[in-house]
PDB file of C-alpha atoms and ligand atoms in Angstrom:
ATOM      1  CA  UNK A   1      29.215  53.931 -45.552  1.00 62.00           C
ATOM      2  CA  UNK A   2      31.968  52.167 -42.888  1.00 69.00           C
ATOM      3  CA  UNK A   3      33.576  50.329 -44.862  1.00 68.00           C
ATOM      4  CA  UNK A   4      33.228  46.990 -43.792  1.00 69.00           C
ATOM      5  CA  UNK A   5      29.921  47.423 -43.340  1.00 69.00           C
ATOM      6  CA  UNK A   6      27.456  45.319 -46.003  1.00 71.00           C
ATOM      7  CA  UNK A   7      25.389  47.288 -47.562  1.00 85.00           C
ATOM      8  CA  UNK A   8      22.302  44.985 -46.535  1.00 92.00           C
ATOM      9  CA  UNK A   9      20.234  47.837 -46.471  1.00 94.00           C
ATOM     10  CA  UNK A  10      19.948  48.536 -50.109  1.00 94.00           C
ATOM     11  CA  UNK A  11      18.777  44.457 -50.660  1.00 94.00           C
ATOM     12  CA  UNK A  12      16.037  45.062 -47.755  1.00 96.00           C
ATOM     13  CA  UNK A  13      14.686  47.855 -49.903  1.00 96.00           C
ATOM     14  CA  UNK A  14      14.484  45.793 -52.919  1.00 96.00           C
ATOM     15  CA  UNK A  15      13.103  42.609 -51.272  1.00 97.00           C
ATOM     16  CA  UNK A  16      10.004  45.076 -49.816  1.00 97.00           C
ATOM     17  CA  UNK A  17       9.069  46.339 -53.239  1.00 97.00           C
ATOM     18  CA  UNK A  18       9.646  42.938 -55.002  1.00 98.00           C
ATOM     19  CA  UNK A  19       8.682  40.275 -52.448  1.00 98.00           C
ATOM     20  CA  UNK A  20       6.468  41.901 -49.552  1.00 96.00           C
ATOM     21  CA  UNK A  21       4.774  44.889 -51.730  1.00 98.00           C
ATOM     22  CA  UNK A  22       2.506  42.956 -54.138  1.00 98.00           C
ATOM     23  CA  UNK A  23       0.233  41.528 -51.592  1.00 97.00           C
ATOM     24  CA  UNK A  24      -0.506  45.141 -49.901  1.00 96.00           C
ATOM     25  CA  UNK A  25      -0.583  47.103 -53.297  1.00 98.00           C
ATOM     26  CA  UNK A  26      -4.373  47.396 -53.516  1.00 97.00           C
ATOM     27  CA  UNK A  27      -4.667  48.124 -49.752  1.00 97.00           C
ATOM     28  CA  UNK A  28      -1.578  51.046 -50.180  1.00 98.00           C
ATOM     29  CA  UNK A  29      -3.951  52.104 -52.842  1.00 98.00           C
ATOM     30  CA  UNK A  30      -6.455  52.444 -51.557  1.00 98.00           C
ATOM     31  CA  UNK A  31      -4.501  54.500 -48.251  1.00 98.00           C
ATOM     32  CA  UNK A  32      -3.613  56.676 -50.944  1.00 98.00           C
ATOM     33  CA  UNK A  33      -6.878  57.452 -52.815  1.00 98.00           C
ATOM     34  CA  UNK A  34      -8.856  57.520 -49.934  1.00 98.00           C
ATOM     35  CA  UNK A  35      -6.077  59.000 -47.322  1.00 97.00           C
ATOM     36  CA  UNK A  36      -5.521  58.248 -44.139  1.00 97.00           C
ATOM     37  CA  UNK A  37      -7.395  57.876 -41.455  1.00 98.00           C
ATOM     38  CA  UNK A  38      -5.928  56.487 -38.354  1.00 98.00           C
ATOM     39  CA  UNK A  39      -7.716  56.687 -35.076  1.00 98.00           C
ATOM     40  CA  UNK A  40      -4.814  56.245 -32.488  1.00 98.00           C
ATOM     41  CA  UNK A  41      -2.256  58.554 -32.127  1.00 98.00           C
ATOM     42  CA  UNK A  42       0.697  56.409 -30.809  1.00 98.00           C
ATOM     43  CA  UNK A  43       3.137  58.127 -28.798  1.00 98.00           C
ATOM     44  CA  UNK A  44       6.070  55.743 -28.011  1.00 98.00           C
ATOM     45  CA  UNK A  45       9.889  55.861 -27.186  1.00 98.00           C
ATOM     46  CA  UNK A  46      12.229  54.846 -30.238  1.00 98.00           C
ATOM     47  CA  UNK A  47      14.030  52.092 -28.270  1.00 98.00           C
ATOM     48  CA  UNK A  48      13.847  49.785 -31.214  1.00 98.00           C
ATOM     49  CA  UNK A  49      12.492  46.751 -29.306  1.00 98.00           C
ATOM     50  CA  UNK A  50       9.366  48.580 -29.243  1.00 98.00           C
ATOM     51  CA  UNK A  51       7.748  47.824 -32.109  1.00 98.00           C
ATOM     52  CA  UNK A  52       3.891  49.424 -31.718  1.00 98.00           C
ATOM     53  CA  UNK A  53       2.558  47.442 -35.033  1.00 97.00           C
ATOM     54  CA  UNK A  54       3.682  43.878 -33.371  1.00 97.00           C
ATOM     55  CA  UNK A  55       2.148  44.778 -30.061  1.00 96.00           C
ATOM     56  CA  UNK A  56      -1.494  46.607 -31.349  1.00 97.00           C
ATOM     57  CA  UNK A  57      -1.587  44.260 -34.292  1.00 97.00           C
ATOM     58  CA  UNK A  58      -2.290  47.092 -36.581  1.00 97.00           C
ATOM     59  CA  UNK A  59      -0.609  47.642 -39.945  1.00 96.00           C
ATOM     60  CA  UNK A  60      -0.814  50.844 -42.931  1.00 97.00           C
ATOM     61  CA  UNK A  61      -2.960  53.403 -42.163  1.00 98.00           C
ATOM     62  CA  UNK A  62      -3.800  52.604 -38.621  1.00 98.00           C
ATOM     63  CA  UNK A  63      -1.315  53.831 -36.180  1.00 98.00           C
ATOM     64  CA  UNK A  64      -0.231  57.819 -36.106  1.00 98.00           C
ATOM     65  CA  UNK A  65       3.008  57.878 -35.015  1.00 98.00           C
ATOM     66  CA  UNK A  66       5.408  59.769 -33.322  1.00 98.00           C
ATOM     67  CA  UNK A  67       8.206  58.275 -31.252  1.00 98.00           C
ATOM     68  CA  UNK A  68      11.204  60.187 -29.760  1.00 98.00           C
ATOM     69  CA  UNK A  69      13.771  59.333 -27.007  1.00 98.00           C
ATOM     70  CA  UNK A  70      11.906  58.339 -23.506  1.00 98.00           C
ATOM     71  CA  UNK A  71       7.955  58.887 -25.087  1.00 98.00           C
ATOM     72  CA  UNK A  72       7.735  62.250 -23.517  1.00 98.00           C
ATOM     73  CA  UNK A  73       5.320  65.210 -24.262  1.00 97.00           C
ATOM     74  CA  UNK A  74       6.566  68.578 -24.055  1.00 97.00           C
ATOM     75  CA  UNK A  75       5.035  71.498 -22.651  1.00 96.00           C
ATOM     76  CA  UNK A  76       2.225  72.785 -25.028  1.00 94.00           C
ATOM     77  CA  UNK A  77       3.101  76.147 -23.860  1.00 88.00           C
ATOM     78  CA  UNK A  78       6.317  76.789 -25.781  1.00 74.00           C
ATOM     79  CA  UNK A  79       6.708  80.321 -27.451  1.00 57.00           C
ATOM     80  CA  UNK A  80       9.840  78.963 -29.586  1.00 67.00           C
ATOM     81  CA  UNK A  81      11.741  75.944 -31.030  1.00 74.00           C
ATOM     82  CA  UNK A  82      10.625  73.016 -33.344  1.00 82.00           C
ATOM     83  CA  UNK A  83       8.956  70.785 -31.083  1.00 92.00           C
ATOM     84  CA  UNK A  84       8.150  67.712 -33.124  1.00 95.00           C
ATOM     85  CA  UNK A  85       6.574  66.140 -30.669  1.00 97.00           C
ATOM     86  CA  UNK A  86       4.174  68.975 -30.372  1.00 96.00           C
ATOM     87  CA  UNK A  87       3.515  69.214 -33.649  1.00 96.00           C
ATOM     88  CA  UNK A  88       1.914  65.732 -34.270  1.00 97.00           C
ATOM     89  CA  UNK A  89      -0.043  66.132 -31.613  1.00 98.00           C
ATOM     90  CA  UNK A  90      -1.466  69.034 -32.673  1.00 97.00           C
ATOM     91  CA  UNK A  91      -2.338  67.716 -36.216  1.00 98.00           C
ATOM     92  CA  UNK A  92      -3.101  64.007 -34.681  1.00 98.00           C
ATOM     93  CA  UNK A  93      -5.880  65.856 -32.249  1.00 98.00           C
ATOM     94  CA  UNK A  94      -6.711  68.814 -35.079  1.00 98.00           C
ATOM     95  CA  UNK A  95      -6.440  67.498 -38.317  1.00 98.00           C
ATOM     96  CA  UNK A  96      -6.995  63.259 -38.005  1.00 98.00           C
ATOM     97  CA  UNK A  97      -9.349  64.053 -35.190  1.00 98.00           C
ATOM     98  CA  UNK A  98      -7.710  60.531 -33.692  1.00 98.00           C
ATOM     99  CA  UNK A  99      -9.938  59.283 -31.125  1.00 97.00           C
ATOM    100  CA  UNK A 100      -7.424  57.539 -28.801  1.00 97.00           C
ATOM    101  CA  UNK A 101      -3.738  59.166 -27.687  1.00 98.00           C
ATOM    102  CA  UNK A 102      -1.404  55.948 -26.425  1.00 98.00           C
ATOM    103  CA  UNK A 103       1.787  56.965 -24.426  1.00 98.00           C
ATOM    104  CA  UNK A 104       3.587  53.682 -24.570  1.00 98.00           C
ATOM    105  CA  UNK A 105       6.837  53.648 -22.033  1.00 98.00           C
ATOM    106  CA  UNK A 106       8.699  50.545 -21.864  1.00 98.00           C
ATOM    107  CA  UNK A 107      10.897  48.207 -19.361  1.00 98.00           C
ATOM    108  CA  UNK A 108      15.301  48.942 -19.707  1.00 98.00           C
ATOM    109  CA  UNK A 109      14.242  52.237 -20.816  1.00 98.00           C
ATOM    110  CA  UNK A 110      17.393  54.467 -21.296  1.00 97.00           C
ATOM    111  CA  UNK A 111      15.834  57.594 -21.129  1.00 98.00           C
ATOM    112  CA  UNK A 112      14.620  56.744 -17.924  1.00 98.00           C
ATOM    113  CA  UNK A 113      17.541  54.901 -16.559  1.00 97.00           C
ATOM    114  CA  UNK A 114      19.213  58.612 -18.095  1.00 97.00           C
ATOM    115  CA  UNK A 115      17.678  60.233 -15.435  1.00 97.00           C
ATOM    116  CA  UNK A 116      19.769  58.420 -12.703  1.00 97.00           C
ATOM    117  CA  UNK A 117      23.246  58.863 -14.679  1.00 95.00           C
ATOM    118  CA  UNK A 118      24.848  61.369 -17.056  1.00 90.00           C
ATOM    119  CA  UNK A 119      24.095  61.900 -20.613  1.00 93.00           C
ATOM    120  CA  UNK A 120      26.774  61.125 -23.214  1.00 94.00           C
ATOM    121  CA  UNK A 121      29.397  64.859 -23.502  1.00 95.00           C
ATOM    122  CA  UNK A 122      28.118  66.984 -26.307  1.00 96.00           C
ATOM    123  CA  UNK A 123      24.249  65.395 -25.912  1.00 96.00           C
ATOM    124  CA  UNK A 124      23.261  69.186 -24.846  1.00 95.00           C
ATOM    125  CA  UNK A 125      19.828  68.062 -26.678  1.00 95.00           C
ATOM    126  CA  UNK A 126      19.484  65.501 -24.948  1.00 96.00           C
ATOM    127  CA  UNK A 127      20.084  66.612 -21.829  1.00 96.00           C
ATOM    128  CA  UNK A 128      17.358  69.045 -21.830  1.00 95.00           C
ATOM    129  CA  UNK A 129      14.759  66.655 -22.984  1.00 96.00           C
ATOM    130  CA  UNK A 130      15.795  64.340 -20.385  1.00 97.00           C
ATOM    131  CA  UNK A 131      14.011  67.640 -18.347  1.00 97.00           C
ATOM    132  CA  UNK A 132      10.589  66.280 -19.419  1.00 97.00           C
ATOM    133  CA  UNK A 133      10.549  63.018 -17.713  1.00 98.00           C
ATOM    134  CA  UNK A 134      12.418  64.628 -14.240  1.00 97.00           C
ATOM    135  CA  UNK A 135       9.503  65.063 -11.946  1.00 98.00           C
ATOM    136  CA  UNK A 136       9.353  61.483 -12.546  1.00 98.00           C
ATOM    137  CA  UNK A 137      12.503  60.143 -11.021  1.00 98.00           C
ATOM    138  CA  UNK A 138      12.654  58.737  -7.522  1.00 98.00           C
ATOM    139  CA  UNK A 139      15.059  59.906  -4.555  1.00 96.00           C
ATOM    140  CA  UNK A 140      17.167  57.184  -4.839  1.00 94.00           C
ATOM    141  CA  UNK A 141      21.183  57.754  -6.461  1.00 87.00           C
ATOM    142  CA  UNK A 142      21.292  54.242  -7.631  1.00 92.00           C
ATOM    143  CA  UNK A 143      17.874  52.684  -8.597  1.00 96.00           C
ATOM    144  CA  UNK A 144      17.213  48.816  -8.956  1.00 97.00           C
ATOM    145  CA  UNK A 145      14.894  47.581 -11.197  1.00 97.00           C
ATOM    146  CA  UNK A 146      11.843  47.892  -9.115  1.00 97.00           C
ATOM    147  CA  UNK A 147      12.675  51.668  -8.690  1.00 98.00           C
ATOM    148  CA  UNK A 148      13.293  52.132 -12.450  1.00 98.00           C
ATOM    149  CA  UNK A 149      10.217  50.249 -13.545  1.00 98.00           C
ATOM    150  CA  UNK A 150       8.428  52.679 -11.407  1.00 98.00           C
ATOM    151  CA  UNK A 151      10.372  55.822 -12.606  1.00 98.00           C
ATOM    152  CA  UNK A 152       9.145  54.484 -16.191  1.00 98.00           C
ATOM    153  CA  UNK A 153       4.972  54.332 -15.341  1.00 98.00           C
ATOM    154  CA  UNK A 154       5.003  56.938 -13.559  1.00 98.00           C
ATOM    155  CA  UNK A 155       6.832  59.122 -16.622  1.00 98.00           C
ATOM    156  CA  UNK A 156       3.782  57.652 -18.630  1.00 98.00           C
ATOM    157  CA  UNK A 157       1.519  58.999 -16.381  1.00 96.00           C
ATOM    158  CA  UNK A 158       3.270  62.044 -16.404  1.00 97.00           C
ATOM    159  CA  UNK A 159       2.977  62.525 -20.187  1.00 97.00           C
ATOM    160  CA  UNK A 160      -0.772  61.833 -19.375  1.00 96.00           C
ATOM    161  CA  UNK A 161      -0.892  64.998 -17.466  1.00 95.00           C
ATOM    162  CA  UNK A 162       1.296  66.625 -19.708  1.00 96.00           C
ATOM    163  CA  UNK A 163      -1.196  66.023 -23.017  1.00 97.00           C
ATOM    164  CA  UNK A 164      -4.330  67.432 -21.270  1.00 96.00           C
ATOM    165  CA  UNK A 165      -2.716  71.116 -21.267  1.00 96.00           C
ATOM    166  CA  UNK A 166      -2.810  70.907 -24.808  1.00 97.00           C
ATOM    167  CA  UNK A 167      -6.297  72.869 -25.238  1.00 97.00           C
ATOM    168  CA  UNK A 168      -7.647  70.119 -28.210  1.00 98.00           C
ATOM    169  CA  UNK A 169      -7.097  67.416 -26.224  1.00 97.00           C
ATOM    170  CA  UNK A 170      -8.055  68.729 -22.630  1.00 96.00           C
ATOM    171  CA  UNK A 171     -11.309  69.800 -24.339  1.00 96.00           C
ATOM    172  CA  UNK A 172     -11.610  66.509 -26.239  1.00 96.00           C
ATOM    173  CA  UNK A 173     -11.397  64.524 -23.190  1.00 95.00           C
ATOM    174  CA  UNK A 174     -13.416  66.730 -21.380  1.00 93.00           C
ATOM    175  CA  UNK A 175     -16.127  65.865 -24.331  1.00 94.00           C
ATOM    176  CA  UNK A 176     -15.728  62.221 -24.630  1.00 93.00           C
ATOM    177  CA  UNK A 177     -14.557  61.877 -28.283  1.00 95.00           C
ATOM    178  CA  UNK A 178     -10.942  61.663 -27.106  1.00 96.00           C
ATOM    179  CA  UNK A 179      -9.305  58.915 -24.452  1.00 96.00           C
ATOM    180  CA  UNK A 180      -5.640  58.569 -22.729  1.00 96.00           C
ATOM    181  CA  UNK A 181      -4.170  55.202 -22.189  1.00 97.00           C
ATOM    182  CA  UNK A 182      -1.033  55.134 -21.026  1.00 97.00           C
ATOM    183  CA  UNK A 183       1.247  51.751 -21.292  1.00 98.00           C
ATOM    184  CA  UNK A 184       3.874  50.491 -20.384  1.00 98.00           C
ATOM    185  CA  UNK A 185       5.636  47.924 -22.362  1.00 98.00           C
ATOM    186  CA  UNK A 186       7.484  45.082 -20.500  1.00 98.00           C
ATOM    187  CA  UNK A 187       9.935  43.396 -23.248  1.00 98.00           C
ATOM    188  CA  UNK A 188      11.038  40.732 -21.869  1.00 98.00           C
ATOM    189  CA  UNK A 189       7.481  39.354 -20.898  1.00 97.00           C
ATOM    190  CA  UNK A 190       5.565  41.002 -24.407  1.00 97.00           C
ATOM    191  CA  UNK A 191       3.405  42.158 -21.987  1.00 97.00           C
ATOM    192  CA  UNK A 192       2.045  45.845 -21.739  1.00 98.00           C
ATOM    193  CA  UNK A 193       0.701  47.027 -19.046  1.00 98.00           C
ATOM    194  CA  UNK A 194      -1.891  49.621 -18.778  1.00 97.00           C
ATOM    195  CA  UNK A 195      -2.728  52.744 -16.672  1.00 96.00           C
ATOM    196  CA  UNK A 196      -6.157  52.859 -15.017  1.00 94.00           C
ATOM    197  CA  UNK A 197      -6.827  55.841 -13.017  1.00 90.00           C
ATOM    198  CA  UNK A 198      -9.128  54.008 -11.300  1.00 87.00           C
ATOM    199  CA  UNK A 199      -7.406  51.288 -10.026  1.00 88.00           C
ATOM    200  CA  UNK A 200      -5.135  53.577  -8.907  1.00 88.00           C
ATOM    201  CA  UNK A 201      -2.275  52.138 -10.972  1.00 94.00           C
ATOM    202  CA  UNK A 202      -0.576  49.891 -14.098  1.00 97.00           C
ATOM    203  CA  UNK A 203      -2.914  46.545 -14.888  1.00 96.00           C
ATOM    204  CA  UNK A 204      -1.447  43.868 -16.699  1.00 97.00           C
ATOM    205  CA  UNK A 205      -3.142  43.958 -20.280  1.00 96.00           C
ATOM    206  CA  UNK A 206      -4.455  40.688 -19.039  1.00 95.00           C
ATOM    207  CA  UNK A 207      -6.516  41.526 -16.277  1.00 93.00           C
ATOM    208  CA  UNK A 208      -7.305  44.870 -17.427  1.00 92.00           C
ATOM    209  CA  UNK A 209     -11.184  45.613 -18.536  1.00 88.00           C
ATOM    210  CA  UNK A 210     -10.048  48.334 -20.864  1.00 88.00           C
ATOM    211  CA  UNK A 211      -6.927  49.727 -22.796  1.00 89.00           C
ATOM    212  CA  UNK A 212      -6.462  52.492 -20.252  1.00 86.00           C
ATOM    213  CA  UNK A 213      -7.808  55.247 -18.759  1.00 83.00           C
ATOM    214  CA  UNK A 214      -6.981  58.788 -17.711  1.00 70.00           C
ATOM    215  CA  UNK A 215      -5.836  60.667 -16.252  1.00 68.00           C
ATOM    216  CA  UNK A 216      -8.932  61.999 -16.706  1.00 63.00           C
ATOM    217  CA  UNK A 217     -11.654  59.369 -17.588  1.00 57.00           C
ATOM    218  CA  UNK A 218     -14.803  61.273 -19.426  1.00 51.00           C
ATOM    219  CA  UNK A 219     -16.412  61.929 -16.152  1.00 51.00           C
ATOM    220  CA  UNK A 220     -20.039  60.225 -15.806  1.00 52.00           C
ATOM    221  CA  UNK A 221     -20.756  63.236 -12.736  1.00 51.00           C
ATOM    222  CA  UNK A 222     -18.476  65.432 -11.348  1.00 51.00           C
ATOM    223  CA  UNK A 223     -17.627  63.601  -8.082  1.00 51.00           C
ATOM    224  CA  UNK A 224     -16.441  61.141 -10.048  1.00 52.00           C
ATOM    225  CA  UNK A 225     -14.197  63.542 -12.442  1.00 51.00           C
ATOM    226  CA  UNK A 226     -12.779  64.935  -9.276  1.00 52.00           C
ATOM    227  CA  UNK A 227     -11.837  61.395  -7.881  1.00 54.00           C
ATOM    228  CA  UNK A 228     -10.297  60.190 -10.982  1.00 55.00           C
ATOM    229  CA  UNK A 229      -8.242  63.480 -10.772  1.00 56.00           C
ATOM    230  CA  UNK A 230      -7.080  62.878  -7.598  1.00 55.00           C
ATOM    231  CA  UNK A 231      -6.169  58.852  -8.278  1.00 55.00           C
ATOM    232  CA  UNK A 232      -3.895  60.498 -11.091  1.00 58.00           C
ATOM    233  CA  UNK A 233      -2.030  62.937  -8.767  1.00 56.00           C
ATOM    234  CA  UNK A 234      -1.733  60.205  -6.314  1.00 58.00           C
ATOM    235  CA  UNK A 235      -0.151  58.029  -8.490  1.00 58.00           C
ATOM    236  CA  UNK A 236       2.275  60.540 -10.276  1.00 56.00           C
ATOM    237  CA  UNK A 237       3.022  61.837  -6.651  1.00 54.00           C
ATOM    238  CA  UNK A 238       3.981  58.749  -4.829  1.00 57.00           C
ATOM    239  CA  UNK A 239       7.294  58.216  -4.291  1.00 50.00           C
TER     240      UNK A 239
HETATM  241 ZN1   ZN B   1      12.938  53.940 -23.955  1.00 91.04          ZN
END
């Protein structure tokens, strides 16, 4: 411990068990006797003013999650390495057989604003995860807030596209027990806005008609499948 730093910490720990606790006891309980079962797999960057149980409303047992630095997905296709990321993905889609996959970007990202700038020295790590949101970046060598909030949805949608070459979830999209949203959270308004591949773009949760769709919406026809398809590329393609 620094040492003039309280040790505040060890009281929060206590106060949970003591004060907070009792009231969710039987519902822990029952987490524990009957498992879990959480149908959203929440994918979200650790910038700690995202907090996914304040925006969904959800609480124990309800959100899978896994959040790293700039809510990227990494390639399925890696032969080596401990990919995390991967990893919850695979047991989300595998073993909780989730039924919803939420990539949640957010405004004042620093991953994203990352992308534009340098990484701190010795952040080798970082630097190469910083790889998976790239193709996202704009050609611009100092980007205003309008170009970074773009940079940031279309990094979510990027993700998106990302997910579906992971076999279990391209084939449980492709089946309809599995759906994509991808968000993007805007702090300073505690609004999230959400991808829909039909719009062509991000919807404010408030005018959306659903929590997202796509990139790849289960297809009622194949014209349609296509279209969707190509309303994701267009999006993650403009500039
Ligand atoms: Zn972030």
């Amino acid at each position: 411990m620094p040492e003039d730093l309280p040790d505040d910490l060890l009281q929060r720990l206590r106060r949970f068990q003591t004060d907070a606790f009792p009231a969710q006891r039987s519902h822990f309980r029952l987490l524990v006797d009957d498992g879990q079962h959480p149908l959203t797999l929440f994918i979200g960057c650790s910038d700690s003013r995202l907090v996914p149980y304040l925006l969904t409303g959800t609480g124990p047992g309800e959100l899978f999650l896994v959040r790293n630095v700039g809510a990227f997905v990494p390639p399925h296709d890696q032969s080596q390495g401990f990919h995390g990321t991967a990893a919850a993905i695979e047991f989300a889609v595998l073993s909780l057989k989730v039924s919803r996959i939420v990539v949640c970007g957010h405004s004042h990202c620093g991953a994203i604003r990352a992308l534009y700038g340098e990484v701190p020295a010795g952040a080798k790590n970082l630097a190469q995860w910083l790889e998976l949101g790239r193709e996202a970046a704009l050609p611009v060598a100092e980007p205003g807030p309008e170009a970074l909030r773009r940079t940031e949805q279309r990094a979510v949608v990027l993700q998106l596209e990302r997910l579906m070459d992971y076999p279990m979830v391209r084939q449980r999209v492709e089946a309809g027990t599995l759906a994509l949203h991808g968000w993007h959270y805007v702090i300073e308004d505690g609004e999230v806005h959400v991808f829909d591949v039909q719009k062509g773009g991000f919807v404010p949760a408030a005018q959306a008609d659903n929590a997202g769709t796509g990139p790849y919406l289960p297809p009622p026809d194949d014209g349609a499948a296509a279209a969707a398809a190509a309303a994701a590329a267009d999006v993650a393609a403009r500039p």
